[in-house]
């Protein structure tokens, strides 16, 4: 084997080793940091089609207070009305993460 | 003699108090399942695991949606209002404090949720036909973690209500 071919082979193995190491470290950080539990793009946790459609229809409705706005009672009225709407959205989830979810009866124990 | 009897009584009371607290602590941490529960776990292991996986999925869905609403409230309502108030030379320490508390509560919600999901994943990985007691004890631990997540969401809801109250009061003084 020529010197050039040997060096190429070493370079190939070294590149593969570096790639495997960095991938392993990234996955370890991803898992240990807890981000894996917040990531909904992993298999088995993808959103349903109806959720995607609902997200698309709601995406243009977000209110945001202008940081440069002159604060008046009208501005605050609009602010409160929109904030109460957000609260209504939150309240559609009755008792999130309640104890009922992991009760013996619910699990089949 | 009287002093001696008084000191004996004091020591006895202290000992009783220590024993009582020990028993209370022991009762709190005793989570061993009954024989009926053990049999049910062994018999229904596959069904229990399927139910846990569906709870995992449902919880992740709820977390994403609630997380999005909390993010909207912080980014579109709480923070911009405080910036706008500064621009309008209006001082309101309560609103700034509420923003700080909201940010802290959101961070706690995320960390509580991660701890809960880690526990749930470890629970699902256990073989409940072989280790039903260990499975049930782990389930008890995961229930406690879930309760913390529930408390976090309650806290965020309270802070959102507080924001409404503070802004309503601000509106009245304008």
PDB file of N, CA and C in Angstrom, chain A:
ATOM      1  N   UNK A   1       0.856  -1.188   0.000  1.00  0.00           N
ATOM      2  CA  UNK A   1       0.000   0.000   0.000  1.00  0.00           C
ATOM      3  C   UNK A   1       0.896   1.244   0.000  1.00  0.00           C
ATOM      4  N   UNK A   2       0.571   2.200  -0.856  1.00  0.00           N
ATOM      5  CA  UNK A   2       1.392   3.401  -0.944  1.00  0.00           C
ATOM      6  C   UNK A   2       1.132   4.277   0.275  1.00  0.00           C
ATOM      7  N   UNK A   3       2.056   5.219   0.459  1.00  0.00           N
ATOM      8  CA  UNK A   3       1.949   6.104   1.625  1.00  0.00           C
ATOM      9  C   UNK A   3       0.669   6.926   1.563  1.00  0.00           C
ATOM     10  N   UNK A   4       0.353   7.403   0.335  1.00  0.00           N
ATOM     11  CA  UNK A   4      -0.851   8.212   0.144  1.00  0.00           C
ATOM     12  C   UNK A   4      -2.115   7.450   0.482  1.00  0.00           C
ATOM     13  N   UNK A   5      -2.174   6.202   0.039  1.00  0.00           N
ATOM     14  CA  UNK A   5      -3.364   5.379   0.310  1.00  0.00           C
ATOM     15  C   UNK A   5      -3.507   5.109   1.806  1.00  0.00           C
ATOM     16  N   UNK A   6      -2.376   4.859   2.449  1.00  0.00           N
ATOM     17  CA  UNK A   6      -2.398   4.590   3.905  1.00  0.00           C
ATOM     18  C   UNK A   6      -2.885   5.821   4.666  1.00  0.00           C
ATOM     19  N   UNK A   7      -2.372   6.981   4.251  1.00  0.00           N
ATOM     20  CA  UNK A   7      -2.799   8.225   4.917  1.00  0.00           C
ATOM     21  C   UNK A   7      -4.278   8.488   4.717  1.00  0.00           C
ATOM     22  N   UNK A   8      -4.761   8.151   3.510  1.00  0.00           N
ATOM     23  CA  UNK A   8      -6.188   8.343   3.207  1.00  0.00           C
ATOM     24  C   UNK A   8      -7.056   7.451   4.101  1.00  0.00           C
ATOM     25  N   UNK A   9      -6.557   6.228   4.280  1.00  0.00           N
ATOM     26  CA  UNK A   9      -7.284   5.268   5.129  1.00  0.00           C
ATOM     27  C   UNK A   9      -7.340   5.764   6.580  1.00  0.00           C
ATOM     28  N   UNK A  10      -6.206   6.260   7.039  1.00  0.00           N
ATOM     29  CA  UNK A  10      -6.147   6.779   8.422  1.00  0.00           C
ATOM     30  C   UNK A  10      -7.107   7.957   8.569  1.00  0.00           C
ATOM     31  N   UNK A  11      -7.101   8.832   7.553  1.00  0.00           N
ATOM     32  CA  UNK A  11      -7.988   9.999   7.577  1.00  0.00           C
ATOM     33  C   UNK A  11      -9.454   9.562   7.634  1.00  0.00           C
ATOM     34  N   UNK A  12      -9.780   8.521   6.844  1.00  0.00           N
ATOM     35  CA  UNK A  12     -11.154   8.013   6.834  1.00  0.00           C
ATOM     36  C   UNK A  12     -11.577   7.496   8.189  1.00  0.00           C
ATOM     37  N   UNK A  13     -10.702   6.676   8.796  1.00  0.00           N
ATOM     38  CA  UNK A  13     -11.040   6.117  10.124  1.00  0.00           C
ATOM     39  C   UNK A  13     -11.147   7.216  11.175  1.00  0.00           C
ATOM     40  N   UNK A  14     -10.251   8.181  11.090  1.00  0.00           N
ATOM     41  CA  UNK A  14     -10.238   9.284  12.070  1.00  0.00           C
ATOM     42  C   UNK A  14     -11.513  10.116  11.949  1.00  0.00           C
ATOM     43  N   UNK A  15     -11.915  10.382  10.707  1.00  0.00           N
ATOM     44  CA  UNK A  15     -13.145  11.166  10.467  1.00  0.00           C
ATOM     45  C   UNK A  15     -14.361  10.440  11.024  1.00  0.00           C
ATOM     46  N   UNK A  16     -14.407   9.127  10.747  1.00  0.00           N
ATOM     47  CA  UNK A  16     -15.541   8.335  11.246  1.00  0.00           C
ATOM     48  C   UNK A  16     -15.562   8.328  12.765  1.00  0.00           C
ATOM     49  N   UNK A  17     -14.386   8.195  13.371  1.00  0.00           N
ATOM     50  CA  UNK A  17     -14.303   8.165  14.844  1.00  0.00           C
ATOM     51  C   UNK A  17     -14.763   9.495  15.429  1.00  0.00           C
ATOM     52  N   UNK A  18     -14.317  10.599  14.831  1.00  0.00           N
ATOM     53  CA  UNK A  18     -14.721  11.931  15.319  1.00  0.00           C
ATOM     54  C   UNK A  18     -16.229  12.106  15.170  1.00  0.00           C
ATOM     55  N   UNK A  19     -16.775  11.688  14.014  1.00  0.00           N
ATOM     56  CA  UNK A  19     -18.224  11.825  13.768  1.00  0.00           C
ATOM     57  C   UNK A  19     -19.022  11.020  14.798  1.00  0.00           C
ATOM     58  N   UNK A  20     -18.576   9.789  15.042  1.00  0.00           N
ATOM     59  CA  UNK A  20     -19.289   8.930  16.012  1.00  0.00           C
ATOM     60  C   UNK A  20     -19.223   9.530  17.414  1.00  0.00           C
ATOM     61  N   UNK A  21     -18.052  10.044  17.772  1.00  0.00           N
ATOM     62  CA  UNK A  21     -17.872  10.617  19.109  1.00  0.00           C
ATOM     63  C   UNK A  21     -18.759  11.839  19.303  1.00  0.00           C
ATOM     64  N   UNK A  22     -18.736  12.747  18.340  1.00  0.00           N
ATOM     65  CA  UNK A  22     -19.542  13.977  18.482  1.00  0.00           C
ATOM     66  C   UNK A  22     -21.034  13.649  18.468  1.00  0.00           C
ATOM     67  N   UNK A  23     -21.440  12.677  17.661  1.00  0.00           N
ATOM     68  CA  UNK A  23     -22.852  12.265  17.644  1.00  0.00           C
ATOM     69  C   UNK A  23     -23.255  11.679  18.993  1.00  0.00           C
ATOM     70  N   UNK A  24     -22.386  10.849  19.544  1.00  0.00           N
ATOM     71  CA  UNK A  24     -22.652  10.245  20.851  1.00  0.00           C
ATOM     72  C   UNK A  24     -22.772  11.301  21.947  1.00  0.00           C
ATOM     73  N   UNK A  25     -21.854  12.262  21.911  1.00  0.00           N
ATOM     74  CA  UNK A  25     -21.883  13.337  22.924  1.00  0.00           C
ATOM     75  C   UNK A  25     -23.162  14.163  22.785  1.00  0.00           C
ATOM     76  N   UNK A  26     -23.536  14.481  21.533  1.00  0.00           N
ATOM     77  CA  UNK A  26     -24.767  15.265  21.297  1.00  0.00           C
ATOM     78  C   UNK A  26     -25.990  14.540  21.820  1.00  0.00           C
ATOM     79  N   UNK A  27     -26.058  13.237  21.536  1.00  0.00           N
ATOM     80  CA  UNK A  27     -27.219  12.458  21.991  1.00  0.00           C
ATOM     81  C   UNK A  27     -27.254  12.378  23.516  1.00  0.00           C
ATOM     82  N   UNK A  28     -26.076  12.250  24.117  1.00  0.00           N
ATOM     83  CA  UNK A  28     -26.009  12.182  25.584  1.00  0.00           C
ATOM     84  C   UNK A  28     -26.494  13.501  26.207  1.00  0.00           C
ATOM     85  N   UNK A  29     -26.054  14.610  25.627  1.00  0.00           N
ATOM     86  CA  UNK A  29     -26.485  15.929  26.121  1.00  0.00           C
ATOM     87  C   UNK A  29     -27.990  16.087  25.927  1.00  0.00           C
ATOM     88  N   UNK A  30     -28.469  15.678  24.753  1.00  0.00           N
ATOM     89  CA  UNK A  30     -29.906  15.762  24.426  1.00  0.00           C
ATOM     90  C   UNK A  30     -30.736  14.982  25.434  1.00  0.00           C
ATOM     91  N   UNK A  31     -30.236  13.804  25.818  1.00  0.00           N
ATOM     92  CA  UNK A  31     -30.992  12.960  26.746  1.00  0.00           C
ATOM     93  C   UNK A  31     -30.867  13.476  28.177  1.00  0.00           C
ATOM     94  N   UNK A  32     -29.640  13.768  28.606  1.00  0.00           N
ATOM     95  CA  UNK A  32     -29.408  14.131  30.006  1.00  0.00           C
ATOM     96  C   UNK A  32     -29.966  15.508  30.360  1.00  0.00           C
ATOM     97  N   UNK A  33     -30.008  16.404  29.374  1.00  0.00           N
ATOM     98  CA  UNK A  33     -30.527  17.744  29.671  1.00  0.00           C
ATOM     99  C   UNK A  33     -32.040  17.727  29.843  1.00  0.00           C
ATOM    100  N   UNK A  34     -32.683  16.657  29.351  1.00  0.00           N
ATOM    101  CA  UNK A  34     -34.132  16.586  29.451  1.00  0.00           C
ATOM    102  C   UNK A  34     -34.852  17.112  28.230  1.00  0.00           C
ATOM    103  N   UNK A  35     -34.109  17.631  27.263  1.00  0.00           N
ATOM    104  CA  UNK A  35     -34.742  18.169  26.055  1.00  0.00           C
ATOM    105  C   UNK A  35     -35.528  17.090  25.305  1.00  0.00           C
ATOM    106  N   UNK A  36     -35.088  15.861  25.427  1.00  0.00           N
ATOM    107  CA  UNK A  36     -35.782  14.777  24.730  1.00  0.00           C
ATOM    108  C   UNK A  36     -37.233  14.687  25.208  1.00  0.00           C
ATOM    109  N   UNK A  37     -37.483  15.041  26.462  1.00  0.00           N
ATOM    110  CA  UNK A  37     -38.838  14.954  27.011  1.00  0.00           C
ATOM    111  C   UNK A  37     -39.696  16.153  26.603  1.00  0.00           C
ATOM    112  N   UNK A  38     -39.066  17.211  26.111  1.00  0.00           N
ATOM    113  CA  UNK A  38     -39.807  18.380  25.645  1.00  0.00           C
ATOM    114  C   UNK A  38     -40.001  18.356  24.137  1.00  0.00           C
ATOM    115  N   UNK A  39     -39.306  17.435  23.486  1.00  0.00           N
ATOM    116  CA  UNK A  39     -39.310  17.379  22.027  1.00  0.00           C
ATOM    117  C   UNK A  39     -40.467  16.524  21.554  1.00  0.00           C
ATOM    118  N   UNK A  40     -41.365  17.141  20.795  1.00  0.00           N
ATOM    119  CA  UNK A  40     -42.504  16.370  20.345  1.00  0.00           C
ATOM    120  C   UNK A  40     -42.339  15.877  18.906  1.00  0.00           C
ATOM    121  N   UNK A  41     -41.106  16.031  18.395  1.00  0.00           N
ATOM    122  CA  UNK A  41     -40.896  15.569  17.029  1.00  0.00           C
ATOM    123  C   UNK A  41     -40.383  14.137  16.989  1.00  0.00           C
ATOM    124  N   UNK A  42     -40.199  13.511  18.154  1.00  0.00           N
ATOM    125  CA  UNK A  42     -39.688  12.142  18.156  1.00  0.00           C
ATOM    126  C   UNK A  42     -40.814  11.156  17.851  1.00  0.00           C
ATOM    127  N   UNK A  43     -40.466  10.002  17.297  1.00  0.00           N
ATOM    128  CA  UNK A  43     -41.484   9.006  16.930  1.00  0.00           C
ATOM    129  C   UNK A  43     -42.360   8.618  18.122  1.00  0.00           C
ATOM    130  N   UNK A  44     -43.673   8.509  17.854  1.00  0.00           N
ATOM    131  CA  UNK A  44     -44.608   8.144  18.908  1.00  0.00           C
ATOM    132  C   UNK A  44     -45.217   9.336  19.613  1.00  0.00           C
ATOM    133  N   UNK A  45     -44.648  10.533  19.385  1.00  0.00           N
ATOM    134  CA  UNK A  45     -45.139  11.724  20.060  1.00  0.00           C
ATOM    135  C   UNK A  45     -45.518  12.824  19.073  1.00  0.00           C
ATOM    136  N   UNK A  46     -45.540  12.475  17.787  1.00  0.00           N
ATOM    137  CA  UNK A  46     -45.867  13.478  16.777  1.00  0.00           C
ATOM    138  C   UNK A  46     -47.313  13.919  16.933  1.00  0.00           C
ATOM    139  N   UNK A  47     -47.619  15.201  16.629  1.00  0.00           N
ATOM    140  CA  UNK A  47     -49.005  15.651  16.761  1.00  0.00           C
ATOM    141  C   UNK A  47     -49.903  14.981  15.722  1.00  0.00           C
ATOM    142  N   UNK A  48     -51.208  14.857  16.082  1.00  0.00           N
ATOM    143  CA  UNK A  48     -52.179  14.287  15.143  1.00  0.00           C
ATOM    144  C   UNK A  48     -52.474  15.295  14.028  1.00  0.00           C
ATOM    145  N   UNK A  49     -53.086  14.813  12.952  1.00  0.00           N
ATOM    146  CA  UNK A  49     -53.407  15.695  11.817  1.00  0.00           C
ATOM    147  C   UNK A  49     -54.361  16.814  12.234  1.00  0.00           C
ATOM    148  N   UNK A  50     -55.349  16.482  13.096  1.00  0.00           N
ATOM    149  CA  UNK A  50     -56.309  17.522  13.486  1.00  0.00           C
ATOM    150  C   UNK A  50     -55.637  18.597  14.331  1.00  0.00           C
ATOM    151  N   UNK A  51     -54.631  18.222  15.103  1.00  0.00           N
ATOM    152  CA  UNK A  51     -53.889  19.214  15.893  1.00  0.00           C
ATOM    153  C   UNK A  51     -53.125  20.155  14.974  1.00  0.00           C
ATOM    154  N   UNK A  52     -52.540  19.607  13.896  1.00  0.00           N
ATOM    155  CA  UNK A  52     -51.765  20.425  12.963  1.00  0.00           C
ATOM    156  C   UNK A  52     -52.684  21.432  12.281  1.00  0.00           C
ATOM    157  N   UNK A  53     -53.904  20.939  11.879  1.00  0.00           N
ATOM    158  CA  UNK A  53     -54.870  21.823  11.222  1.00  0.00           C
ATOM    159  C   UNK A  53     -55.303  22.945  12.173  1.00  0.00           C
ATOM    160  N   UNK A  54     -55.521  22.580  13.439  1.00  0.00           N
ATOM    161  CA  UNK A  54     -55.964  23.558  14.432  1.00  0.00           C
ATOM    162  C   UNK A  54     -54.858  24.592  14.667  1.00  0.00           C
ATOM    163  N   UNK A  55     -53.604  24.143  14.711  1.00  0.00           N
ATOM    164  CA  UNK A  55     -52.489  25.062  14.924  1.00  0.00           C
ATOM    165  C   UNK A  55     -52.387  26.052  13.781  1.00  0.00           C
ATOM    166  N   UNK A  56     -52.602  25.560  12.564  1.00  0.00           N
ATOM    167  CA  UNK A  56     -52.500  26.424  11.384  1.00  0.00           C
ATOM    168  C   UNK A  56     -53.577  27.500  11.430  1.00  0.00           C
ATOM    169  N   UNK A  57     -54.801  27.107  11.821  1.00  0.00           N
ATOM    170  CA  UNK A  57     -55.906  28.072  11.810  1.00  0.00           C
ATOM    171  C   UNK A  57     -55.736  29.113  12.917  1.00  0.00           C
ATOM    172  N   UNK A  58     -55.064  28.748  14.025  1.00  0.00           N
ATOM    173  CA  UNK A  58     -54.926  29.675  15.145  1.00  0.00           C
ATOM    174  C   UNK A  58     -53.688  30.554  15.045  1.00  0.00           C
ATOM    175  N   UNK A  59     -52.768  30.209  14.129  1.00  0.00           N
ATOM    176  CA  UNK A  59     -51.451  30.846  14.149  1.00  0.00           C
ATOM    177  C   UNK A  59     -51.512  32.337  13.852  1.00  0.00           C
ATOM    178  N   UNK A  60     -52.533  32.805  13.106  1.00  0.00           N
ATOM    179  CA  UNK A  60     -52.556  34.221  12.756  1.00  0.00           C
ATOM    180  C   UNK A  60     -53.295  35.088  13.758  1.00  0.00           C
ATOM    181  N   UNK A  61     -53.810  34.477  14.848  1.00  0.00           N
ATOM    182  CA  UNK A  61     -54.686  35.227  15.743  1.00  0.00           C
ATOM    183  C   UNK A  61     -53.980  35.813  16.949  1.00  0.00           C
ATOM    184  N   UNK A  62     -52.647  35.708  17.037  1.00  0.00           N
ATOM    185  CA  UNK A  62     -51.966  36.120  18.261  1.00  0.00           C
ATOM    186  C   UNK A  62     -51.971  37.623  18.434  1.00  0.00           C
ATOM    187  N   UNK A  63     -52.419  38.041  19.631  1.00  0.00           N
ATOM    188  CA  UNK A  63     -52.350  39.460  20.002  1.00  0.00           C
ATOM    189  C   UNK A  63     -51.001  39.702  20.629  1.00  0.00           C
ATOM    190  N   UNK A  64     -50.422  40.874  20.362  1.00  0.00           N
ATOM    191  CA  UNK A  64     -49.195  41.261  21.069  1.00  0.00           C
ATOM    192  C   UNK A  64     -49.246  42.758  21.327  1.00  0.00           C
ATOM    193  N   UNK A  65     -49.027  43.123  22.576  1.00  0.00           N
ATOM    194  CA  UNK A  65     -49.023  44.540  22.920  1.00  0.00           C
ATOM    195  C   UNK A  65     -47.794  45.202  22.305  1.00  0.00           C
ATOM    196  N   UNK A  66     -48.013  46.363  21.655  1.00  0.00           N
ATOM    197  CA  UNK A  66     -46.901  47.120  21.089  1.00  0.00           C
ATOM    198  C   UNK A  66     -46.105  47.742  22.243  1.00  0.00           C
ATOM    199  N   UNK A  67     -44.800  47.434  22.285  1.00  0.00           N
ATOM    200  CA  UNK A  67     -43.961  47.929  23.379  1.00  0.00           C
ATOM    201  C   UNK A  67     -43.813  49.448  23.356  1.00  0.00           C
ATOM    202  N   UNK A  68     -44.086  50.049  22.189  1.00  0.00           N
ATOM    203  CA  UNK A  68     -43.969  51.505  22.070  1.00  0.00           C
ATOM    204  C   UNK A  68     -45.312  52.209  22.195  1.00  0.00           C
ATOM    205  N   UNK A  69     -46.340  51.429  22.589  1.00  0.00           N
ATOM    206  CA  UNK A  69     -47.696  51.995  22.643  1.00  0.00           C
ATOM    207  C   UNK A  69     -47.806  53.039  23.747  1.00  0.00           C
ATOM    208  N   UNK A  70     -48.682  54.019  23.507  1.00  0.00           N
ATOM    209  CA  UNK A  70     -49.056  54.962  24.558  1.00  0.00           C
ATOM    210  C   UNK A  70     -50.125  54.256  25.384  1.00  0.00           C
ATOM    211  N   UNK A  71     -49.870  54.127  26.682  1.00  0.00           N
ATOM    212  CA  UNK A  71     -50.798  53.368  27.521  1.00  0.00           C
ATOM    213  C   UNK A  71     -52.037  54.205  27.818  1.00  0.00           C
ATOM    214  N   UNK A  72     -53.163  53.731  27.310  1.00  0.00           N
ATOM    215  CA  UNK A  72     -54.452  54.394  27.557  1.00  0.00           C
ATOM    216  C   UNK A  72     -55.418  53.332  28.064  1.00  0.00           C
ATOM    217  N   UNK A  73     -56.575  53.808  28.492  1.00  0.00           N
ATOM    218  CA  UNK A  73     -57.567  52.839  28.989  1.00  0.00           C
ATOM    219  C   UNK A  73     -58.049  51.941  27.851  1.00  0.00           C
ATOM    220  N   UNK A  74     -58.125  52.493  26.639  1.00  0.00           N
ATOM    221  CA  UNK A  74     -58.570  51.686  25.493  1.00  0.00           C
ATOM    222  C   UNK A  74     -57.568  50.571  25.207  1.00  0.00           C
ATOM    223  N   UNK A  75     -56.283  50.925  25.253  1.00  0.00           N
ATOM    224  CA  UNK A  75     -55.228  49.920  25.023  1.00  0.00           C
ATOM    225  C   UNK A  75     -55.314  48.825  26.080  1.00  0.00           C
ATOM    226  N   UNK A  76     -55.527  49.234  27.320  1.00  0.00           N
ATOM    227  CA  UNK A  76     -55.594  48.240  28.396  1.00  0.00           C
ATOM    228  C   UNK A  76     -56.863  47.389  28.297  1.00  0.00           C
ATOM    229  N   UNK A  77     -57.940  47.985  27.795  1.00  0.00           N
ATOM    230  CA  UNK A  77     -59.172  47.204  27.608  1.00  0.00           C
ATOM    231  C   UNK A  77     -58.939  46.096  26.580  1.00  0.00           C
ATOM    232  N   UNK A  78     -58.280  46.482  25.496  1.00  0.00           N
ATOM    233  CA  UNK A  78     -57.989  45.501  24.438  1.00  0.00           C
ATOM    234  C   UNK A  78     -57.042  44.432  24.979  1.00  0.00           C
ATOM    235  N   UNK A  79     -56.074  44.880  25.750  1.00  0.00           N
ATOM    236  CA  UNK A  79     -55.101  43.976  26.383  1.00  0.00           C
ATOM    237  C   UNK A  79     -55.808  42.946  27.259  1.00  0.00           C
ATOM    238  N   UNK A  80     -56.701  43.444  28.106  1.00  0.00           N
ATOM    239  CA  UNK A  80     -57.400  42.554  29.042  1.00  0.00           C
ATOM    240  C   UNK A  80     -58.303  41.581  28.291  1.00  0.00           C
ATOM    241  N   UNK A  81     -58.960  42.069  27.262  1.00  0.00           N
ATOM    242  CA  UNK A  81     -59.865  41.201  26.497  1.00  0.00           C
ATOM    243  C   UNK A  81     -59.079  40.051  25.872  1.00  0.00           C
ATOM    244  N   UNK A  82     -57.920  40.363  25.302  1.00  0.00           N
ATOM    245  CA  UNK A  82     -57.095  39.319  24.659  1.00  0.00           C
ATOM    246  C   UNK A  82     -56.502  38.372  25.698  1.00  0.00           C
ATOM    247  N   UNK A  83     -56.099  38.930  26.846  1.00  0.00           N
ATOM    248  CA  UNK A  83     -55.509  38.087  27.893  1.00  0.00           C
ATOM    249  C   UNK A  83     -56.546  37.119  28.448  1.00  0.00           C
ATOM    250  N   UNK A  84     -57.772  37.613  28.610  1.00  0.00           N
ATOM    251  CA  UNK A  84     -58.846  36.732  29.106  1.00  0.00           C
ATOM    252  C   UNK A  84     -59.140  35.622  28.106  1.00  0.00           C
ATOM    253  N   UNK A  85     -58.973  35.923  26.811  1.00  0.00           N
ATOM    254  CA  UNK A  85     -59.153  34.892  25.779  1.00  0.00           C
ATOM    255  C   UNK A  85     -58.084  33.804  25.922  1.00  0.00           C
ATOM    256  N   UNK A  86     -56.863  34.214  26.213  1.00  0.00           N
ATOM    257  CA  UNK A  86     -55.779  33.230  26.420  1.00  0.00           C
ATOM    258  C   UNK A  86     -56.080  32.375  27.640  1.00  0.00           C
ATOM    259  N   UNK A  87     -56.620  33.011  28.672  1.00  0.00           N
ATOM    260  CA  UNK A  87     -56.955  32.275  29.900  1.00  0.00           C
ATOM    261  C   UNK A  87     -58.048  31.245  29.598  1.00  0.00           C
ATOM    262  N   UNK A  88     -58.991  31.635  28.754  1.00  0.00           N
ATOM    263  CA  UNK A  88     -60.046  30.682  28.358  1.00  0.00           C
ATOM    264  C   UNK A  88     -59.431  29.476  27.666  1.00  0.00           C
ATOM    265  N   UNK A  89     -58.427  29.722  26.808  1.00  0.00           N
ATOM    266  CA  UNK A  89     -57.755  28.615  26.110  1.00  0.00           C
ATOM    267  C   UNK A  89     -57.076  27.687  27.107  1.00  0.00           C
ATOM    268  N   UNK A  90     -56.420  28.284  28.117  1.00  0.00           N
ATOM    269  CA  UNK A  90     -55.738  27.476  29.138  1.00  0.00           C
ATOM    270  C   UNK A  90     -56.750  26.638  29.906  1.00  0.00           C
ATOM    271  N   UNK A  91     -57.909  27.261  30.196  1.00  0.00           N
ATOM    272  CA  UNK A  91     -58.913  26.583  31.030  1.00  0.00           C
ATOM    273  C   UNK A  91     -59.627  25.446  30.314  1.00  0.00           C
ATOM    274  N   UNK A  92     -59.408  25.296  28.994  1.00  0.00           N
ATOM    275  CA  UNK A  92     -59.991  24.134  28.307  1.00  0.00           C
ATOM    276  C   UNK A  92     -59.328  22.851  28.812  1.00  0.00           C
ATOM    277  N   UNK A  93     -58.136  22.987  29.402  1.00  0.00           N
ATOM    278  CA  UNK A  93     -57.475  21.825  29.997  1.00  0.00           C
ATOM    279  C   UNK A  93     -57.813  21.803  31.478  1.00  0.00           C
ATOM    280  N   UNK A  94     -58.868  21.065  31.802  1.00  0.00           N
ATOM    281  CA  UNK A  94     -59.340  20.993  33.183  1.00  0.00           C
ATOM    282  C   UNK A  94     -58.386  20.130  34.002  1.00  0.00           C
ATOM    283  N   UNK A  95     -57.898  20.670  35.123  1.00  0.00           N
ATOM    284  CA  UNK A  95     -57.027  19.906  36.021  1.00  0.00           C
ATOM    285  C   UNK A  95     -55.914  19.154  35.288  1.00  0.00           C
ATOM    286  N   UNK A  96     -55.041  19.907  34.590  1.00  0.00           N
ATOM    287  CA  UNK A  96     -53.954  19.216  33.884  1.00  0.00           C
ATOM    288  C   UNK A  96     -53.031  18.492  34.863  1.00  0.00           C
ATOM    289  N   UNK A  97     -52.582  17.337  34.485  1.00  0.00           N
ATOM    290  CA  UNK A  97     -51.673  16.499  35.279  1.00  0.00           C
ATOM    291  C   UNK A  97     -52.256  16.165  36.650  1.00  0.00           C
ATOM    292  N   UNK A  98     -53.571  15.953  36.696  1.00  0.00           N
ATOM    293  CA  UNK A  98     -54.206  15.616  37.972  1.00  0.00           C
ATOM    294  C   UNK A  98     -53.811  14.199  38.403  1.00  0.00           C
ATOM    295  N   UNK A  99     -54.075  13.903  39.677  1.00  0.00           N
ATOM    296  CA  UNK A  99     -53.711  12.592  40.221  1.00  0.00           C
ATOM    297  C   UNK A  99     -54.531  11.475  39.584  1.00  0.00           C
ATOM    298  N   UNK A 100     -55.681  11.837  39.042  1.00  0.00           N
ATOM    299  CA  UNK A 100     -56.573  10.856  38.416  1.00  0.00           C
ATOM    300  C   UNK A 100     -55.851  10.119  37.269  1.00  0.00           C
ATOM    301  N   UNK A 101     -54.953  10.838  36.590  1.00  0.00           N
ATOM    302  CA  UNK A 101     -54.272  10.260  35.430  1.00  0.00           C
ATOM    303  C   UNK A 101     -53.486   8.998  35.737  1.00  0.00           C
ATOM    304  N   UNK A 102     -52.877   8.946  36.922  1.00  0.00           N
ATOM    305  CA  UNK A 102     -52.057   7.783  37.276  1.00  0.00           C
ATOM    306  C   UNK A 102     -52.681   6.979  38.421  1.00  0.00           C
ATOM    307  N   UNK A 103     -53.993   7.114  38.577  1.00  0.00           N
ATOM    308  CA  UNK A 103     -54.652   6.376  39.668  1.00  0.00           C
ATOM    309  C   UNK A 103     -54.665   4.881  39.347  1.00  0.00           C
ATOM    310  N   UNK A 104     -54.855   4.075  40.391  1.00  0.00           N
ATOM    311  CA  UNK A 104     -54.897   2.621  40.212  1.00  0.00           C
ATOM    312  C   UNK A 104     -56.002   2.226  39.236  1.00  0.00           C
ATOM    313  N   UNK A 105     -57.153   2.877  39.372  1.00  0.00           N
ATOM    314  CA  UNK A 105     -58.283   2.553  38.518  1.00  0.00           C
ATOM    315  C   UNK A 105     -58.002   2.847  37.054  1.00  0.00           C
ATOM    316  N   UNK A 106     -57.394   4.000  36.801  1.00  0.00           N
ATOM    317  CA  UNK A 106     -57.100   4.411  35.424  1.00  0.00           C
ATOM    318  C   UNK A 106     -56.064   3.480  34.776  1.00  0.00           C
ATOM    319  N   UNK A 107     -55.112   3.021  35.578  1.00  0.00           N
ATOM    320  CA  UNK A 107     -54.041   2.180  35.011  1.00  0.00           C
ATOM    321  C   UNK A 107     -54.454   0.720  34.883  1.00  0.00           C
ATOM    322  N   UNK A 108     -55.422   0.303  35.706  1.00  0.00           N
ATOM    323  CA  UNK A 108     -55.851  -1.104  35.663  1.00  0.00           C
ATOM    324  C   UNK A 108     -55.218  -1.945  36.755  1.00  0.00           C
ATOM    325  N   UNK A 109     -54.844  -1.279  37.875  1.00  0.00           N
ATOM    326  CA  UNK A 109     -54.253  -2.022  38.993  1.00  0.00           C
ATOM    327  C   UNK A 109     -55.362  -2.419  39.975  1.00  0.00           C
TER     328      UNK A 109
END
